[in-house]
Coordinates of C-alpha atoms in Angstrom, one line a residue:
M65 CA 52.8 15.7 115.1
L66 CA 55.2 14.8 112.3
F67 CA 55.0 18.2 110.8
G68 CA 55.6 19.8 114.1
S69 CA 58.6 17.6 114.7
V70 CA 60.1 18.5 111.3
L71 CA 59.7 22.2 112.2
S72 CA 61.4 21.6 115.6
I73 CA 64.3 19.8 113.9
A74 CA 64.6 22.5 111.3
A75 CA 64.7 25.2 114.0
L76 CA 67.3 23.2 116.0
V77 CA 69.5 22.8 112.9
A78 CA 69.2 26.6 112.2
V79 CA 70.3 27.3 115.8
V80 CA 73.2 24.9 115.6
H81 CA 74.4 26.5 112.3
A82 CA 74.0 30.0 113.5
A83 CA 75.5 29.6 117.0
P84 CA 79.1 29.1 115.9
I85 CA 79.0 32.4 113.9
L86 CA 77.7 34.3 116.9
R87 CA 80.0 32.6 119.3
Q88 CA 83.0 33.0 117.1
R89 CA 82.5 36.6 116.2
Q90 CA 80.8 37.6 119.5
A91 CA 78.6 40.1 117.7
P92 CA 75.6 41.4 119.6
A93 CA 72.0 41.1 118.3
G94 CA 71.0 43.6 115.7
V95 CA 74.2 43.9 113.7
P96 CA 73.2 43.2 110.1
D97 CA 74.3 39.7 109.1
Y98 CA 76.0 40.9 106.0
V99 CA 78.2 43.2 108.0
L100 CA 79.6 40.1 109.6
K101 CA 79.5 37.8 106.6
Y102 CA 81.6 40.2 104.5
A103 CA 83.8 41.7 107.3
P104 CA 87.4 42.0 106.3
V105 CA 90.2 40.0 108.0
V106 CA 93.7 41.3 108.5
Y107 CA 97.1 39.7 108.0
L108 CA 99.7 41.4 110.1
H109 CA 103.3 41.3 108.9
S110 CA 105.3 38.3 109.9
S111 CA 107.9 40.6 111.6
E112 CA 105.4 43.0 113.2
Q113 CA 106.4 44.3 116.6
Y114 CA 103.4 46.6 117.2
F115 CA 100.2 44.6 117.3
P116 CA 96.6 45.7 117.7
S117 CA 96.0 47.3 121.1
D118 CA 93.3 47.5 123.6
I119 CA 91.5 50.9 123.3
Q120 CA 91.1 51.4 127.0
S121 CA 94.7 50.5 127.7
Q122 CA 95.7 53.5 125.7
L123 CA 93.9 55.7 128.2
S124 CA 95.2 53.9 131.2
N125 CA 98.8 54.4 130.1
S126 CA 98.3 58.1 129.2
V127 CA 97.8 61.5 130.7
P128 CA 95.8 64.3 128.8
K129 CA 97.9 67.2 127.8
V130 CA 97.5 70.5 126.0
N131 CA 100.7 72.1 124.7
Y132 CA 102.7 69.5 126.5
N133 CA 101.2 70.4 129.9
A134 CA 98.9 68.1 131.9
V135 CA 95.3 69.3 132.2
S136 CA 92.5 68.5 134.5
A137 CA 90.7 65.3 133.5
P138 CA 88.4 62.6 134.9
N139 CA 90.3 60.1 137.1
P140 CA 90.6 57.4 136.1
L141 CA 90.3 58.2 132.5
D142 CA 88.2 55.7 130.6
L143 CA 86.0 55.1 127.6
N144 CA 83.0 56.5 129.4
N145 CA 84.4 59.9 130.2
V146 CA 87.2 60.7 127.8
N147 CA 84.7 62.7 125.7
A148 CA 84.7 65.3 128.5
L149 CA 88.1 66.4 127.2
G150 CA 88.5 69.2 124.6
S151 CA 89.6 68.9 121.0
D152 CA 93.0 70.4 121.8
V153 CA 93.8 67.5 124.1
Y154 CA 96.5 64.9 123.3
I155 CA 96.3 61.5 125.0
T156 CA 99.9 61.5 125.9
S157 CA 102.0 58.5 126.9
K158 CA 103.1 58.4 130.6
D159 CA 106.2 56.5 129.4
D160 CA 109.1 57.4 127.0
V161 CA 108.0 55.5 124.0
T162 CA 111.5 55.3 122.7
Q163 CA 112.1 52.8 125.5
N164 CA 109.4 50.6 124.0
P165 CA 107.2 50.0 127.0
Q166 CA 105.3 46.7 126.9
W167 CA 101.8 48.3 126.4
I168 CA 102.7 50.0 123.1
K169 CA 103.4 46.6 121.6
G170 CA 99.7 45.6 121.7
V171 CA 98.4 42.1 121.8
K172 CA 99.5 39.4 119.3
P173 CA 96.4 37.6 118.0
D174 CA 96.2 33.9 119.0
S175 CA 96.0 31.0 116.5
N176 CA 92.3 31.8 115.9
G177 CA 93.0 35.4 115.2
K178 CA 91.7 36.8 118.5
T179 CA 93.4 39.5 120.6
N180 CA 92.6 38.0 124.0
N181 CA 91.6 40.3 126.8
A182 CA 91.9 43.3 124.5
V183 CA 89.2 45.1 122.6
T184 CA 91.2 46.3 119.5
A185 CA 88.5 47.2 117.0
A186 CA 85.2 48.9 116.5
V187 CA 82.6 48.2 113.8
I188 CA 80.5 51.2 112.8
V189 CA 77.5 50.8 110.6
T190 CA 76.2 53.8 108.7
D191 CA 72.7 53.2 107.2
K192 CA 72.3 55.9 104.4
G193 CA 68.8 54.8 103.4
N194 CA 67.5 53.1 100.2
G195 CA 69.4 50.0 101.0
N196 CA 72.8 51.8 101.0
V197 CA 75.0 51.0 104.0
D198 CA 78.7 51.6 104.7
A199 CA 80.3 49.4 107.3
F200 CA 83.6 50.8 108.8
Y201 CA 85.9 48.3 110.4
M202 CA 88.2 50.4 112.7
Y203 CA 91.5 49.1 113.9
F204 CA 93.5 50.5 116.8
Y205 CA 97.2 50.2 117.5
A206 CA 99.0 51.9 120.4
Y207 CA 102.0 52.8 118.2
N208 CA 102.8 53.6 114.6
Y209 CA 106.4 53.0 113.5
G210 CA 107.0 55.1 110.4
G211 CA 109.0 54.3 107.4
N212 CA 112.7 54.2 106.8
V213 CA 113.7 56.3 103.8
L214 CA 115.6 54.2 101.3
G215 CA 115.6 51.5 103.9
I216 CA 118.0 53.4 106.1
K217 CA 117.2 52.9 109.8
Q218 CA 118.8 56.3 110.7
L219 CA 116.3 58.0 108.4
N220 CA 113.2 56.9 110.2
F221 CA 110.3 59.3 110.1
G222 CA 106.6 59.4 110.7
N223 CA 106.4 57.6 114.1
H224 CA 103.5 58.5 116.4
V225 CA 101.7 57.2 119.5
G226 CA 98.3 55.9 118.7
D227 CA 97.2 54.7 115.3
W228 CA 93.6 54.4 113.9
E229 CA 93.3 52.5 110.6
H230 CA 90.2 51.2 108.8
V231 CA 88.7 49.2 106.0
M232 CA 85.3 50.2 104.8
V233 CA 82.9 48.0 102.8
R234 CA 80.0 49.6 100.9
F235 CA 76.8 47.6 100.6
S236 CA 73.7 47.9 98.4
N237 CA 70.7 45.9 99.7
G238 CA 73.1 43.7 101.7
A239 CA 75.4 43.0 98.8
P240 CA 79.0 44.2 99.0
Q241 CA 80.0 46.6 96.2
S242 CA 83.4 48.1 97.0
V243 CA 86.1 48.1 99.6
W244 CA 88.2 51.0 100.9
Y245 CA 91.7 50.4 102.4
S246 CA 93.1 53.3 104.5
Q247 CA 96.8 54.2 103.9
H248 CA 99.1 57.1 104.5
S249 CA 97.1 60.3 104.0
N250 CA 94.9 58.5 101.5
G251 CA 94.2 54.9 100.5
Q252 CA 92.8 52.7 97.8
A253 CA 89.3 51.6 96.7
F254 CA 88.5 48.4 94.9
K255 CA 85.4 46.7 93.6
Y256 CA 84.5 44.0 96.0
D257 CA 84.5 41.3 93.3
V258 CA 88.2 41.7 92.6
V259 CA 89.8 41.7 96.1
S260 CA 91.2 38.6 97.6
K261 CA 89.0 36.9 100.2
K262 CA 89.1 34.4 103.1
D263 CA 86.4 31.8 103.2
G264 CA 85.0 33.1 100.0
N265 CA 83.4 36.2 101.4
R266 CA 85.7 38.2 103.7
P267 CA 88.0 40.7 102.0
I268 CA 91.7 40.4 103.0
A269 CA 93.6 43.4 104.2
Y270 CA 97.4 43.2 104.5
S271 CA 98.6 45.4 107.3
A272 CA 102.0 47.0 106.6
Q273 CA 104.8 46.3 109.1
G274 CA 104.9 49.1 111.7
S275 CA 102.7 51.7 109.9
H276 CA 99.6 49.4 109.7
A277 CA 98.5 50.9 106.4
N278 CA 96.1 48.5 104.8
Y279 CA 96.7 47.1 101.3
A280 CA 94.8 44.7 99.1
I281 CA 97.9 42.8 98.1
P282 CA 101.0 41.5 99.8
G283 CA 104.5 42.7 98.9
T284 CA 106.4 46.0 98.8
H285 CA 104.5 49.3 98.4
D286 CA 106.1 52.6 97.8
H287 CA 103.8 55.4 99.1
T288 CA 105.8 58.4 98.2
I289 CA 103.1 59.6 95.8
P290 CA 99.4 59.3 96.7
N291 CA 97.3 57.0 94.4
F292 CA 100.4 55.2 93.2
N293 CA 101.2 51.9 94.8
L294 CA 104.5 51.1 93.1
P295 CA 106.5 47.9 93.9
G296 CA 109.5 49.9 95.2
G297 CA 110.8 53.4 96.0
A298 CA 112.1 55.8 98.5
L299 CA 109.5 55.2 101.2
E300 CA 108.2 51.6 101.3
D301 CA 105.6 49.7 103.2
H302 CA 106.0 45.9 103.5
T303 CA 103.1 43.4 103.8
D304 CA 102.8 39.7 103.9
A305 CA 100.4 36.9 105.1
G306 CA 102.1 36.8 108.5
V307 CA 99.9 36.8 111.6
F308 CA 96.2 36.3 111.0
W309 CA 93.9 38.7 112.8
D310 CA 90.1 38.6 112.9
P311 CA 89.1 42.0 114.3
L312 CA 85.4 40.8 114.8
L313 CA 86.5 38.6 117.7
S314 CA 87.3 41.5 119.9
A315 CA 85.3 44.5 118.8
Y316 CA 82.7 47.0 119.8
Y317 CA 79.7 47.4 117.5
Y318 CA 77.9 50.6 116.8
S319 CA 75.4 52.2 114.4
Y320 CA 76.0 55.8 113.3
N321 CA 73.3 58.4 112.6
A322 CA 74.7 61.1 110.4
G323 CA 71.7 63.4 110.9
S324 CA 72.3 63.6 114.6
N325 CA 76.0 62.8 114.4
S326 CA 75.4 60.2 117.1
F327 CA 76.4 56.6 117.9
T328 CA 74.3 53.8 119.4
A329 CA 75.9 50.6 120.7
Y330 CA 74.3 47.4 119.5
D331 CA 75.3 46.0 122.8
Q332 CA 74.0 48.4 125.4
S333 CA 76.8 47.5 127.8
S334 CA 79.4 48.8 125.4
P335 CA 80.9 52.2 126.0
T336 CA 79.8 54.9 123.6
A337 CA 81.1 58.2 125.0
W338 CA 84.6 57.7 123.8
L339 CA 83.5 58.1 120.2
G340 CA 82.7 61.7 121.1
F341 CA 86.3 62.5 122.0
T342 CA 87.6 65.0 119.4
G343 CA 91.2 65.3 120.5
R344 CA 94.2 63.2 119.6
W345 CA 94.8 59.5 120.5
G346 CA 98.5 60.0 121.1
D347 CA 101.4 62.4 121.9
Q348 CA 101.6 65.9 120.4
E349 CA 104.5 66.1 117.9
Y350 CA 107.6 66.5 119.9
P351 CA 109.3 70.0 119.6
K352 CA 112.8 70.4 118.2
S353 CA 114.0 70.9 121.8
D354 CA 113.0 67.3 122.6
K355 CA 116.0 65.0 122.3
R356 CA 113.7 62.3 120.7
Q357 CA 112.9 64.5 117.8
V358 CA 114.8 64.5 114.5
E359 CA 114.0 66.8 111.6
L360 CA 115.6 66.4 108.1
F361 CA 114.4 68.1 104.9
G362 CA 111.1 69.0 106.5
Q363 CA 110.4 65.4 107.7
K364 CA 110.1 64.7 111.4
K365 CA 110.8 61.5 113.2
F366 CA 107.8 61.9 115.5
S367 CA 104.5 63.4 114.5
S368 CA 101.2 63.9 116.4
G369 CA 98.8 61.1 117.2
P370 CA 95.6 60.7 115.2
T371 CA 92.0 61.7 115.6
G372 CA 89.5 59.0 116.3
P373 CA 86.8 57.1 114.3
A374 CA 84.3 59.9 114.2
D375 CA 86.7 62.0 112.1
K376 CA 87.0 59.4 109.3
Q377 CA 84.1 60.8 107.2
L378 CA 81.5 58.2 108.2
N379 CA 78.9 59.7 106.0
R380 CA 81.1 60.1 102.9
S381 CA 79.5 60.2 99.5
N382 CA 82.2 58.3 97.6
V383 CA 83.8 55.1 98.8
C384 CA 86.9 57.3 99.3
P385 CA 87.0 60.1 101.9
E386 CA 87.1 63.6 100.5
N387 CA 90.7 64.6 101.0
G388 CA 91.6 66.4 97.7
Q389 CA 92.8 63.2 96.1
T390 CA 91.1 61.7 93.1
C391 CA 88.8 58.8 94.0
I392 CA 89.8 55.8 91.9
L393 CA 87.7 52.6 92.1
R394 CA 90.1 49.9 90.9
T395 CA 88.9 46.9 89.1
I396 CA 92.0 44.7 89.2
L397 CA 94.6 44.1 91.9
V398 CA 97.5 46.2 90.6
P399 CA 98.7 49.6 91.7
K400 CA 97.5 51.4 88.6
S401 CA 96.1 50.4 85.2
A402 CA 93.9 51.6 82.3
D403 CA 91.1 49.6 83.8
E404 CA 90.1 52.1 86.5
E405 CA 87.0 54.0 87.2
V406 CA 87.2 57.5 88.6
V407 CA 84.4 58.0 91.1
G408 CA 82.7 61.3 91.6

């Protein structure tokens, strides 16, 4: 009897310790525990105006268009039917975004880091076999405010409706090996051991004000030249430890099968069809005839919205996506040093 009581107490203690993790992160059964334990957290800029956004809200406030003309589409458009649209479709805002409608501002996380009443992230787990797993933490924002060249507000370029960013953690037998931070047209990779962490395990991503590019360190980042993260320059991102966001608290969870190019929700009630949408999650680049558009030296104030998570090379070989840029696995938290390893 005593032995049985000890087992019961031990089981109860295990439940008590496990319950807060599941309750806090709201992760469904089946998600690998290490995907949660080592999941990144995000610090949004203290002056951020465009917070993480509910994915469904983007569809509710948009109309599908091709070449600036509305096309036939399911009504209402939602996460269970948007995949019926073609790859030439732009999920186009019903509102003039230059008027800053409320929905493009997203949802500011509460004091616990949760975006209440808004699913703003998706966790996608790619099991590559032999203990090798890539976990993609996808973050959605309704609007991307581009940079101001030389800090001049009138020289504002690279705005677009819809913004998908991500951090990827590569695991070997459940142990984190490296971390990828998405940035403008490229990003940066670091060995897991060297990145800053919250609670000892969770990598920290600093989200740039407006553009939401992810960086491993706070401060000023010039992104004029890919693979260089200089502390100042013509086109800067700014990051700081402003608003804490824990994307796990309001996320969908999926596994990805590269062989069949298919997604399976860990929670069967979560929508899956939207991951098959191959069009753009925002407006098409405005033409010169549109009064909102400005073009200078080949740079445009408004560009087209992005493609979705399925287009982020979920079965990539290196920790970096294959985009023509050298894949550098950094071993210290500086923009560039002699202590770097070129991957691949």
